[in-house]
Coordinates of C-alpha atoms in Angstrom, one line a residue:
Chain A
M26 CA 44.0 92.0 73.3
T27 CA 47.2 92.6 75.3
V28 CA 48.1 91.0 78.6
L29 CA 49.1 94.4 80.0
S30 CA 46.3 96.9 80.4
E31 CA 46.2 100.0 78.2
H32 CA 47.0 102.4 81.0
I33 CA 50.2 100.4 81.9
L34 CA 51.2 100.4 78.3
E35 CA 50.7 104.1 78.2
E36 CA 52.9 104.6 81.3
I37 CA 55.5 102.5 79.7
R38 CA 55.5 104.6 76.5
D39 CA 56.0 107.7 78.7
L40 CA 59.1 106.3 80.4
P41 CA 61.9 106.7 77.8
S42 CA 61.6 110.5 77.8
K43 CA 62.5 110.5 81.5
F44 CA 66.1 109.3 80.9
P45 CA 69.0 110.7 79.0
Q46 CA 68.7 107.6 76.7
P47 CA 65.5 105.6 76.2
R48 CA 67.0 102.2 76.9
S49 CA 67.2 103.1 80.6
A50 CA 63.4 102.7 80.7
V51 CA 63.5 98.9 80.4
M52 CA 63.7 98.1 84.1
P53 CA 61.1 100.6 85.2
A54 CA 58.9 99.3 82.5
L55 CA 59.4 95.7 83.6
D56 CA 58.5 96.9 87.1
L57 CA 55.2 98.2 85.9
A58 CA 54.5 94.9 84.1
Q59 CA 55.4 92.8 87.0
E60 CA 53.3 94.9 89.4
E61 CA 50.3 94.3 87.2
L62 CA 50.7 90.6 86.5
G63 CA 52.6 89.4 89.6
H64 CA 55.3 88.0 87.4
L65 CA 56.8 88.5 84.0
T66 CA 55.2 86.3 81.3
P67 CA 56.8 86.0 77.9
E68 CA 53.8 87.9 76.4
A69 CA 54.3 90.7 78.9
M70 CA 58.0 91.0 78.1
T71 CA 57.2 91.1 74.4
E72 CA 54.7 93.9 74.9
V73 CA 57.3 95.8 77.0
A74 CA 59.8 95.3 74.2
H75 CA 57.3 96.5 71.6
E76 CA 56.4 99.7 73.5
L77 CA 60.1 100.5 74.0
Q78 CA 61.1 99.5 70.5
L79 CA 63.6 96.9 71.8
D80 CA 64.1 93.3 70.8
P81 CA 62.0 90.9 73.0
G82 CA 65.1 88.8 73.5
Y83 CA 67.0 91.8 74.8
V84 CA 64.2 92.6 77.3
E85 CA 64.1 89.0 78.5
G86 CA 67.9 89.1 78.8
V87 CA 67.6 92.0 81.2
A88 CA 64.7 90.4 83.1
T89 CA 66.6 87.2 83.7
F90 CA 69.7 89.0 85.0
Y91 CA 68.1 90.6 88.1
T92 CA 66.7 88.6 91.1
L93 CA 63.8 91.0 91.7
F94 CA 62.2 90.1 88.4
H95 CA 60.2 86.9 88.7
L96 CA 59.6 84.8 85.6
A97 CA 57.3 82.3 87.3
P98 CA 54.2 82.9 89.4
T99 CA 54.9 83.8 93.0
G100 CA 52.7 84.0 96.1
K101 CA 50.6 87.1 96.8
H102 CA 53.0 87.8 99.7
R103 CA 56.6 87.1 98.8
F104 CA 59.0 86.6 101.7
Y105 CA 62.6 87.5 100.9
V106 CA 64.5 86.1 103.8
C107 CA 68.2 87.0 104.1
T108 CA 70.3 83.9 104.7
N109 CA 73.7 85.5 104.2
L110 CA 76.4 85.3 106.9
S111 CA 75.3 88.0 109.4
C112 CA 71.7 86.6 109.4
M113 CA 72.9 82.9 109.3
L114 CA 75.0 83.5 112.4
R115 CA 71.9 84.7 114.2
G116 CA 69.5 81.9 113.3
A117 CA 68.3 82.6 109.8
D118 CA 68.2 78.9 108.9
D119 CA 65.7 78.2 111.7
V120 CA 63.6 81.2 110.5
V121 CA 63.5 79.7 107.0
A122 CA 62.7 76.2 108.3
R123 CA 59.7 77.6 110.2
L124 CA 58.5 79.7 107.3
K125 CA 58.5 76.7 105.0
S126 CA 56.4 74.7 107.4
E127 CA 54.0 77.6 108.1
I128 CA 53.3 78.1 104.4
G129 CA 53.6 74.5 103.5
V130 CA 56.2 74.6 100.8
H131 CA 59.5 72.7 100.3
E132 CA 61.7 75.0 98.3
P133 CA 62.3 78.7 97.4
G134 CA 59.9 79.9 94.7
E135 CA 57.2 77.3 95.3
V136 CA 53.8 78.8 95.8
S137 CA 51.6 77.8 98.7
K138 CA 48.5 75.9 97.8
D139 CA 46.2 78.8 98.7
G140 CA 48.3 81.0 96.4
L141 CA 49.0 83.4 99.2
F142 CA 52.7 82.8 99.9
S143 CA 56.1 82.0 98.5
Y144 CA 59.6 82.7 99.7
E145 CA 63.1 83.3 98.4
E146 CA 66.3 82.9 100.3
V147 CA 68.1 86.1 99.4
E148 CA 71.5 87.6 99.8
C149 CA 72.3 90.4 102.2
L150 CA 69.6 93.0 102.4
G151 CA 71.7 95.6 104.2
A152 CA 70.0 95.6 107.6
C153 CA 72.6 93.5 109.4
E154 CA 72.3 95.2 112.8
Y155 CA 68.8 93.8 112.9
A156 CA 69.6 90.2 111.8
P157 CA 68.0 88.0 111.1
M158 CA 65.6 89.9 108.9
C159 CA 63.4 89.6 105.9
R160 CA 61.5 91.8 103.4
V161 CA 57.8 91.2 102.7
D162 CA 55.2 93.4 101.0
H163 CA 57.7 96.2 100.5
A164 CA 58.8 96.4 104.1
Y165 CA 61.6 95.1 106.3
H166 CA 61.0 93.0 109.4
Y167 CA 63.7 92.8 112.0
D168 CA 65.1 90.6 114.8
L169 CA 63.2 87.6 113.4
T170 CA 62.6 84.4 115.4
P171 CA 60.8 81.3 114.2
D172 CA 57.8 82.5 116.2
S173 CA 57.8 86.0 114.8
I174 CA 58.0 84.8 111.2
A175 CA 55.0 82.6 112.0
R176 CA 53.2 85.7 113.2
L177 CA 54.0 87.5 109.9
V178 CA 52.5 84.6 108.0
A179 CA 49.4 84.5 110.3
E180 CA 48.7 88.2 110.0
R181 CA 48.7 87.9 106.2
R182 CA 46.7 84.7 106.1
N183 CA 44.0 86.2 108.3
G184 CA 44.0 89.3 106.0
G185 CA 44.1 91.6 109.0
S186 CA 43.7 95.3 108.1
A187 CA 46.9 95.9 109.9
V188 CA 48.7 94.4 107.0
A189 CA 49.0 96.5 103.9
A190 CA 48.2 94.7 100.8
P191 CA 51.1 94.4 98.4
K192 CA 51.0 96.7 95.4
K193 CA 50.4 94.0 92.9
A194 CA 47.2 92.9 94.7
R195 CA 45.4 95.4 92.6
A196 CA 46.1 93.5 89.5
P197 CA 43.5 90.8 88.7
R198 CA 45.4 87.5 88.3
K199 CA 42.8 86.0 85.9
R200 CA 44.0 88.3 83.2
K201 CA 46.4 85.7 82.1
A202 CA 43.6 83.3 81.4
D203 CA 41.8 85.9 79.4
A204 CA 44.7 86.4 77.0
Chain B
M4 CA 61.2 103.7 112.4
P5 CA 62.7 100.8 114.3
E6 CA 65.0 101.4 117.3
L7 CA 68.3 103.0 116.1
R8 CA 71.3 100.8 116.5
G9 CA 74.5 102.7 116.1
T10 CA 76.2 106.0 116.7
V11 CA 74.2 109.2 117.3
G12 CA 75.9 112.5 118.0
G13 CA 79.2 111.2 116.7
P14 CA 82.2 113.2 115.4
V15 CA 81.4 113.7 111.7
V16 CA 78.8 112.0 109.7
T17 CA 76.5 111.0 112.6
E18 CA 76.9 114.4 114.3
W19 CA 73.2 115.3 114.1
F20 CA 71.9 111.7 114.1
G21 CA 69.4 111.1 116.9
T22 CA 67.8 114.4 116.4
Q23 CA 64.0 114.0 116.2
D24 CA 62.7 114.2 112.6
L25 CA 66.2 115.0 111.2
Y26 CA 64.9 113.6 107.9
K27 CA 62.7 116.7 107.5
L28 CA 64.1 119.7 105.7
D29 CA 63.3 122.3 108.3
V30 CA 64.9 120.2 111.1
Y31 CA 67.9 119.5 109.0
K32 CA 68.2 123.3 108.3
Q33 CA 67.9 124.1 112.0
K34 CA 70.8 121.9 112.8
G35 CA 72.9 123.8 110.2
G36 CA 72.0 121.8 107.1
Y37 CA 72.5 123.3 103.6
A38 CA 75.0 125.9 105.0
A39 CA 77.7 123.9 103.3
L40 CA 75.9 124.1 100.0
R41 CA 75.5 127.8 100.4
K42 CA 79.2 128.2 101.3
A43 CA 80.2 126.0 98.4
M44 CA 78.1 127.7 95.7
V45 CA 78.3 131.3 97.0
D46 CA 81.7 131.7 98.6
M47 CA 83.8 129.1 96.9
K48 CA 85.0 128.4 93.4
P49 CA 84.4 124.8 92.1
V50 CA 88.1 124.1 92.1
D51 CA 88.4 125.2 95.7
I52 CA 85.7 122.8 96.7
T53 CA 87.6 119.9 95.1
N54 CA 90.8 121.1 96.7
E55 CA 89.2 121.2 100.1
V56 CA 88.1 117.6 99.6
K57 CA 91.7 116.7 98.5
T58 CA 93.0 118.4 101.7
S59 CA 90.7 116.3 103.8
G60 CA 92.3 113.2 102.5
L61 CA 88.8 111.6 102.3
R62 CA 88.9 108.2 100.6
G63 CA 85.9 106.5 99.0
R64 CA 83.8 104.6 101.5
G65 CA 82.3 102.2 99.0
G66 CA 85.1 99.6 99.2
A67 CA 88.0 100.6 97.0
G68 CA 89.2 103.5 99.1
F69 CA 90.2 105.8 96.2
A70 CA 91.1 109.4 97.1
T71 CA 87.8 111.3 96.7
G72 CA 89.2 114.7 95.8
T73 CA 91.5 113.2 93.2
K74 CA 88.5 111.4 91.6
W75 CA 86.6 114.7 91.5
G76 CA 89.7 116.3 89.8
F77 CA 89.5 113.8 87.0
I78 CA 86.4 115.4 85.6
N79 CA 87.0 118.1 83.1
R80 CA 84.6 120.7 84.3
D81 CA 84.9 122.8 81.2
M82 CA 84.0 120.1 78.8
P83 CA 80.8 121.1 76.9
G84 CA 77.8 118.8 77.1
P85 CA 76.1 116.9 79.9
K86 CA 78.1 115.5 82.8
Y87 CA 76.6 113.4 85.6
V88 CA 77.1 112.5 89.2
V89 CA 76.0 109.0 89.9
V90 CA 75.6 107.9 93.5
N91 CA 76.2 104.3 94.4
A92 CA 73.4 103.5 96.9
D93 CA 73.3 99.8 95.8
E94 CA 74.7 98.7 99.2
S95 CA 74.9 95.0 98.9
E96 CA 78.2 93.9 100.4
P97 CA 77.3 91.2 103.0
G98 CA 77.5 92.7 106.5
T99 CA 77.2 96.3 105.3
S100 CA 74.2 98.5 106.3
K101 CA 75.8 101.9 106.8
D102 CA 74.4 103.6 103.7
R103 CA 70.9 102.6 104.7
Y104 CA 71.6 104.0 108.2
I105 CA 72.7 107.3 106.7
I106 CA 69.8 107.7 104.3
E107 CA 67.2 106.7 106.9
N108 CA 68.7 109.2 109.4
S109 CA 69.5 112.1 107.3
P110 CA 68.5 111.9 103.6
H111 CA 69.1 115.6 103.2
M112 CA 72.8 115.2 104.2
V113 CA 73.2 112.8 101.3
L114 CA 71.4 115.2 98.9
E115 CA 73.5 118.2 100.1
G116 CA 76.7 116.2 99.5
I117 CA 75.5 115.2 96.0
M118 CA 74.7 118.9 95.2
I119 CA 78.1 120.1 96.3
A120 CA 79.8 117.4 94.3
A121 CA 77.7 118.1 91.2
Y122 CA 78.6 121.8 91.5
A123 CA 82.3 121.1 91.9
V124 CA 82.5 118.9 88.9
G125 CA 80.1 120.8 86.7
A126 CA 77.3 118.3 86.5
N127 CA 73.7 119.5 86.3
Q128 CA 72.1 116.2 86.9
A129 CA 72.7 113.5 89.5
W130 CA 71.3 109.9 89.6
V131 CA 71.1 107.9 92.8
Y132 CA 71.2 104.2 91.9
I133 CA 69.5 102.7 95.0
R134 CA 69.1 99.0 95.5
G135 CA 65.5 97.9 94.8
E136 CA 65.0 96.3 98.2
Y137 CA 65.5 99.6 100.0
D138 CA 61.8 100.6 100.1
E139 CA 62.1 102.9 103.1
P140 CA 65.3 104.7 102.1
Y141 CA 63.8 105.2 98.6
R142 CA 60.7 106.7 100.0
M143 CA 62.7 109.0 102.3
L144 CA 65.0 110.2 99.5
T145 CA 61.9 110.7 97.2
E146 CA 60.4 113.0 99.9
A147 CA 63.6 114.8 100.6
I148 CA 64.1 115.5 96.9
A149 CA 60.6 116.9 96.7
E150 CA 61.3 119.1 99.8
A151 CA 64.6 120.3 98.3
R152 CA 62.9 121.1 95.0
A153 CA 60.2 123.1 96.7
A154 CA 62.8 125.0 98.7
G155 CA 64.8 125.8 95.5
Y156 CA 67.9 123.9 96.4
L157 CA 67.2 121.8 93.3
G158 CA 66.0 123.6 90.3
P159 CA 67.1 126.3 87.9
K160 CA 69.0 128.6 90.4
P161 CA 70.0 126.9 93.6
M162 CA 71.3 129.5 96.1
G163 CA 70.7 132.1 93.5
I164 CA 73.5 130.8 91.3
D165 CA 72.8 130.2 87.7
F166 CA 73.6 126.5 87.9
P167 CA 70.6 124.2 87.4
L168 CA 70.6 121.1 89.6
D169 CA 68.5 118.0 89.5
I170 CA 68.7 114.7 91.4
R171 CA 66.8 111.6 90.2
L172 CA 66.4 108.2 91.6
Y173 CA 66.9 104.9 89.8
R174 CA 66.0 101.6 91.5
G175 CA 68.2 98.6 91.2
H176 CA 66.7 95.1 90.9
G177 CA 68.8 92.8 93.0
A178 CA 72.3 92.3 91.7
Y179 CA 75.4 92.6 93.9
I180 CA 77.5 93.3 90.9
C181 CA 75.9 96.7 90.5
G182 CA 78.1 97.8 93.4
E183 CA 80.9 97.7 90.9
E184 CA 80.9 101.1 89.3
T185 CA 80.9 100.2 85.6
A186 CA 78.4 97.4 86.1
L187 CA 76.2 100.0 87.9
L188 CA 76.5 102.2 84.8
E189 CA 75.5 99.4 82.5
S190 CA 72.5 98.8 84.7
L191 CA 71.6 102.5 84.8
E192 CA 71.6 102.4 81.0
G193 CA 69.1 99.5 81.0
K194 CA 71.4 96.6 80.4
R195 CA 72.6 93.4 82.1
A196 CA 75.0 94.6 84.7
Q197 CA 78.3 93.4 83.5
P198 CA 81.4 95.4 84.2
R199 CA 83.1 97.3 81.5
S200 CA 86.8 97.3 80.6
R201 CA 88.7 100.3 81.7
P202 CA 89.9 102.6 80.2
P203 CA 87.9 104.6 79.4
F204 CA 87.2 105.4 83.0
P205 CA 83.8 106.8 84.0
A206 CA 85.4 110.3 84.5
V207 CA 85.9 110.4 80.7
K208 CA 83.1 108.1 79.5
G209 CA 80.6 107.1 82.1
A210 CA 76.8 107.2 82.3
W211 CA 75.3 107.4 78.8
G212 CA 78.8 107.9 77.4
R213 CA 79.3 111.2 79.2
P214 CA 81.9 112.2 81.9
T215 CA 80.6 110.9 85.2
L216 CA 81.6 111.1 88.9
L217 CA 80.7 108.0 90.8
N218 CA 80.7 108.2 94.6
N219 CA 79.3 106.1 97.4
V220 CA 76.5 107.4 99.7
E221 CA 78.8 107.7 102.8
T222 CA 81.5 109.4 100.9
L223 CA 79.1 112.1 99.7
A224 CA 77.4 112.4 103.1
T225 CA 80.9 113.3 104.6
V226 CA 81.3 116.2 102.1
P227 CA 79.0 118.8 103.8
W228 CA 81.0 118.4 107.0
I229 CA 84.3 118.9 105.2
V230 CA 83.0 122.0 103.4
N231 CA 81.6 123.4 106.7
H232 CA 84.7 122.7 108.9
G233 CA 87.5 122.6 106.3
G234 CA 89.5 119.7 104.9
S235 CA 92.3 120.2 107.4
E236 CA 89.9 119.8 110.3
Y237 CA 88.7 116.5 108.9
A238 CA 92.3 115.4 108.3
K239 CA 93.1 115.9 112.0
R240 CA 91.1 112.8 112.7
G241 CA 92.2 109.3 111.9
T242 CA 95.6 108.4 110.7
E243 CA 97.9 110.3 108.2
K244 CA 97.1 108.1 105.3
S245 CA 93.5 107.1 106.3
P246 CA 92.2 110.4 107.7
G247 CA 88.8 110.9 109.2
T248 CA 86.1 108.6 110.4
R249 CA 84.0 105.9 108.8
L250 CA 80.8 104.1 109.6
M251 CA 81.3 100.4 110.5
S252 CA 78.3 98.1 110.5
V253 CA 79.1 95.6 113.2
S254 CA 77.0 92.4 112.8
G255 CA 77.0 88.7 113.6
N256 CA 77.8 87.3 117.0
V257 CA 78.0 90.4 119.0
K258 CA 75.7 91.7 121.8
K259 CA 75.2 95.1 120.4
P260 CA 75.1 95.0 116.6
G261 CA 75.0 98.4 115.1
V262 CA 76.4 101.0 112.7
Y263 CA 79.2 102.9 114.5
E264 CA 81.1 105.9 113.5
V265 CA 84.8 105.0 114.2
E266 CA 87.8 107.2 114.0
L267 CA 90.2 105.4 111.6
G268 CA 93.2 103.9 113.4
Q269 CA 91.1 102.6 116.3
T270 CA 91.5 98.8 116.8
F271 CA 89.0 96.1 115.9
R272 CA 89.1 95.1 119.6
H273 CA 87.6 98.5 120.3
V274 CA 85.0 98.2 117.5
I275 CA 84.0 94.6 118.3
M276 CA 84.5 94.3 122.0
E277 CA 83.4 97.8 123.2
L278 CA 81.1 99.3 120.5
G279 CA 79.7 95.9 119.5
G280 CA 79.6 94.6 123.0
G281 CA 81.7 91.5 122.3
P282 CA 80.4 88.0 121.7
P283 CA 77.6 86.4 123.6
D284 CA 78.4 85.3 127.2
G285 CA 80.5 82.2 127.3
R286 CA 81.7 82.6 123.7
N287 CA 84.9 83.9 122.2
V288 CA 85.4 85.7 119.0
K289 CA 86.7 83.1 116.5
V290 CA 87.1 85.2 113.4
F291 CA 86.0 88.5 111.9
W292 CA 85.6 90.0 108.4
P293 CA 86.9 93.5 108.8
G294 CA 85.4 95.1 105.7
G295 CA 82.5 93.2 104.4
S296 CA 82.5 89.6 103.3
S297 CA 85.0 90.4 100.5
A298 CA 87.7 91.4 103.0
P299 CA 90.0 88.5 103.9
V300 CA 89.2 87.2 107.4
L301 CA 91.3 87.9 110.5
P302 CA 91.3 85.5 113.4
E303 CA 90.7 86.4 117.1
S304 CA 94.5 86.8 117.6
M305 CA 94.4 89.8 115.3
L306 CA 91.8 91.8 117.1
D307 CA 94.4 94.4 117.8
T308 CA 94.7 95.2 114.1
H309 CA 94.0 98.9 113.5
T310 CA 91.1 100.0 111.3
D311 CA 93.1 102.2 108.9
M312 CA 93.6 100.9 105.4
E313 CA 97.4 100.7 105.7
A314 CA 97.2 98.5 108.9
L315 CA 94.6 96.3 107.2
A316 CA 96.7 95.9 104.1
A317 CA 99.7 94.9 106.3
A318 CA 97.4 92.3 107.9
R319 CA 96.7 91.0 104.3
S320 CA 93.1 92.2 104.4
M321 CA 91.3 95.5 103.6
G322 CA 88.9 98.1 105.0
G323 CA 86.4 97.4 102.1
S324 CA 82.9 98.6 102.9
G325 CA 83.3 98.9 106.6
G326 CA 81.1 95.9 107.3
V327 CA 82.5 94.0 110.3
I328 CA 81.1 90.5 110.6
V329 CA 81.9 88.8 113.8
M330 CA 81.7 85.0 114.2
D331 CA 82.1 83.3 117.5
D332 CA 83.6 79.9 118.3
S333 CA 80.3 78.0 118.1
H334 CA 80.4 78.3 114.3
C335 CA 82.3 76.3 111.7
I336 CA 84.6 78.2 109.3
I337 CA 83.9 75.7 106.5
R338 CA 80.2 76.4 106.7
A339 CA 80.7 80.1 106.7
A340 CA 83.1 80.0 103.7
H341 CA 80.6 77.7 101.9
R342 CA 77.8 80.2 102.5
L343 CA 79.9 83.0 101.2
L344 CA 81.0 81.1 98.1
K345 CA 77.3 80.4 97.3
F346 CA 76.8 84.1 97.4
Y347 CA 79.7 84.9 95.1
A348 CA 78.7 82.1 92.7
H349 CA 75.1 83.4 92.6
E350 CA 76.2 87.0 92.1
S351 CA 78.8 86.3 89.3
C352 CA 77.6 88.2 86.3
G353 CA 79.0 85.5 84.0
K354 CA 81.3 87.7 82.0
C355 CA 84.7 86.3 83.0
T356 CA 85.3 82.6 83.0
P357 CA 87.3 82.1 86.2
C358 CA 84.5 83.8 88.2
R359 CA 81.6 82.2 86.3
V360 CA 83.0 78.7 86.7
G361 CA 85.1 79.0 89.8
G362 CA 82.4 80.0 92.2
D363 CA 80.4 76.9 91.4
W364 CA 83.4 74.6 91.5
A365 CA 84.2 76.0 95.0
V366 CA 80.6 75.5 96.2
R367 CA 80.5 71.9 95.0
T368 CA 83.9 71.2 96.6
Y369 CA 82.7 72.7 99.9
E370 CA 79.6 70.6 99.7
R371 CA 81.6 67.4 99.3
I372 CA 83.7 68.4 102.3
L373 CA 80.7 69.1 104.4
A374 CA 79.1 65.8 103.4
N375 CA 82.2 64.1 104.8
E376 CA 83.3 63.1 101.3
G377 CA 86.4 65.2 101.3
S378 CA 90.1 64.3 100.8
Q379 CA 93.3 66.0 99.9
V380 CA 91.9 66.3 96.4
E381 CA 89.2 68.8 97.7
L382 CA 91.8 70.9 99.5
D383 CA 93.9 71.0 96.3
I384 CA 90.9 72.0 94.2
L385 CA 90.0 74.8 96.6
Q386 CA 93.5 76.2 96.5
R387 CA 93.6 76.0 92.7
V388 CA 90.2 77.7 92.3
S389 CA 91.2 80.3 94.8
D390 CA 94.4 81.1 92.8
A391 CA 92.5 81.2 89.5
L392 CA 90.1 83.8 90.8
Q393 CA 92.7 86.2 92.0
N394 CA 95.3 88.6 90.7
G395 CA 93.6 90.3 87.8
R396 CA 92.2 87.2 86.1
C397 CA 88.7 88.7 86.2
L398 CA 87.6 92.1 85.0
C399 CA 86.3 93.3 88.4
G400 CA 86.8 92.5 92.0
L401 CA 84.1 89.9 92.5
G402 CA 86.3 87.1 91.4
D403 CA 89.1 88.2 93.7
S404 CA 86.7 88.5 96.6
A405 CA 85.5 85.0 96.2
G406 CA 89.1 83.8 96.0
W407 CA 90.0 85.8 99.2
V408 CA 87.3 84.0 101.2
I409 CA 88.8 80.6 100.3
D410 CA 92.4 81.8 100.6
S411 CA 92.1 83.7 103.9
T412 CA 90.0 81.1 105.7
I413 CA 92.5 78.3 104.7
R414 CA 95.4 80.5 105.7
H415 CA 94.1 81.1 109.2
F416 CA 92.2 77.9 109.8
R417 CA 94.1 75.2 107.9
S418 CA 93.8 72.7 110.7
E419 CA 90.0 73.1 110.6
Y420 CA 90.0 72.5 106.9
E421 CA 92.1 69.4 107.4
D422 CA 89.9 68.1 110.2
H423 CA 86.9 68.4 107.9
A424 CA 88.4 67.2 104.6
L425 CA 90.9 64.6 105.7
R426 CA 89.4 63.3 109.0
H427 CA 85.7 64.1 108.5
E428 CA 85.5 65.8 111.8
C429 CA 84.2 69.3 112.7
N430 CA 86.3 70.7 115.5
V431 CA 83.5 73.2 116.5
G432 CA 81.9 70.3 118.3
A433 CA 85.1 70.0 120.4
V434 CA 85.1 73.7 121.2
T435 CA 81.5 73.5 122.2
A436 CA 82.3 70.6 124.6
L437 CA 85.0 72.7 126.2
A438 CA 82.8 75.7 126.7

């Protein structure tokens, strides 16, 4: 029994042929794994390595280098809040403070008790004319205030249909326990 | 789409911006899009295209400002085997959002520039390395590529010429270092993004060991205009050594943050006070970063510095990525420098010791100063770390950039550093009281 489902493993096996050299498939493959499981477990990285005929240590080395790969569980909705200079000068710290209290966590990466939320303080996301801003559920949100970030949380907590579910929501989390 | 904040209907790159649905192929074509590709492939020889870009004097808009036409000329078009164009869309320099602005407004203009470049250097395949957080630009480029394929601009015989062309997208995963071209290539090859030693340069041995042209999004988006109007027409704008226009992302403490197309040679006073609307009422500009966070800071007294690369070099700074970050007098320079050093420490790839170790040293030193535990020792450490990071002691520019933040903020705000470190006072409080 693998932690990654067979159709994901199949997609991963198809990746190398899309690149001039097969090694380029490692990050797209890790994407698929992370999308299914929510974060990259050692077992998942080993399976990716196996499918791509790479050393597991190599794959883990790549995964740990990039901030968009998560090696620990995250909330269902991950807030990436920019706190770099342009956003900081326009109140990003207040936005982060409110977000933390709204979702009830103390530090970046910590998952809220209901499992719905976590946040990261991230570097510049390249939307500085709309500072302060954040990325959540594969979309940017602009001109943030403490109140507007509280609304973003509330919309997701209430599961309103207006909010698109994040891609990885389709992956059943209990899979890890099955393994 | 959110409200557009920046230049529409500008002189060069933003000429067609603001047009409803410009991102669609038929609208782009109605405006005159893909005429440059036709002209390049049907009426011009590849070497003529490169010469036209040389005549324009266009310099790379990613940060280094290298002459674009010269870079194209480095690729040996007749060399057998695959060659690649790799597009740097990993925009991550703090304060820089122009490439996102371009892609979201006019993805086909980027594609057209890529195709012209690929034809000029003899590359049949181009890869756009786009930062992973750019969901919307990725989606727009994906759709634009599909449209261009369906229309035959990409495929076996674009414009009826027997020169197969393909453009693929590759998503980054959050690493500032990938803006450095050889680190980007490592990442594209599925590795940790650590810069390579040069030589060999990418023009000889780039992506997957093959000759590769690497250009920034804005650089390539400028190419169709140059082909349409001629290099000499482009060179009429701007200054002699920094011709043309560039997009400047103006952010921070200004009333009208936005991405503005600026003719090079204009002053930062024009960019910040007029285009950007100046600081909030009752505030003054304290300092600005003229070309992304890596460009050494300039104080308010240097607002009349011109935007061309030569004027910036004379002011001991640089044009960098065109990201203009403005900070007003309600903010503390030590806190700003501390935040940026945290950034450089976090983004160090770890390959070179001065950068791997120096960033953290600086962060810890700033934290002691901000906790009112500073002394002359801390000021000396900052100066030593700053020196150790600069002047070619690291393989790429990340170390230098971190050093320049320390160095330039101390150079222009020494008394503020001394107030903090030696007297444990923040003079921003004093300024606030005066305001």
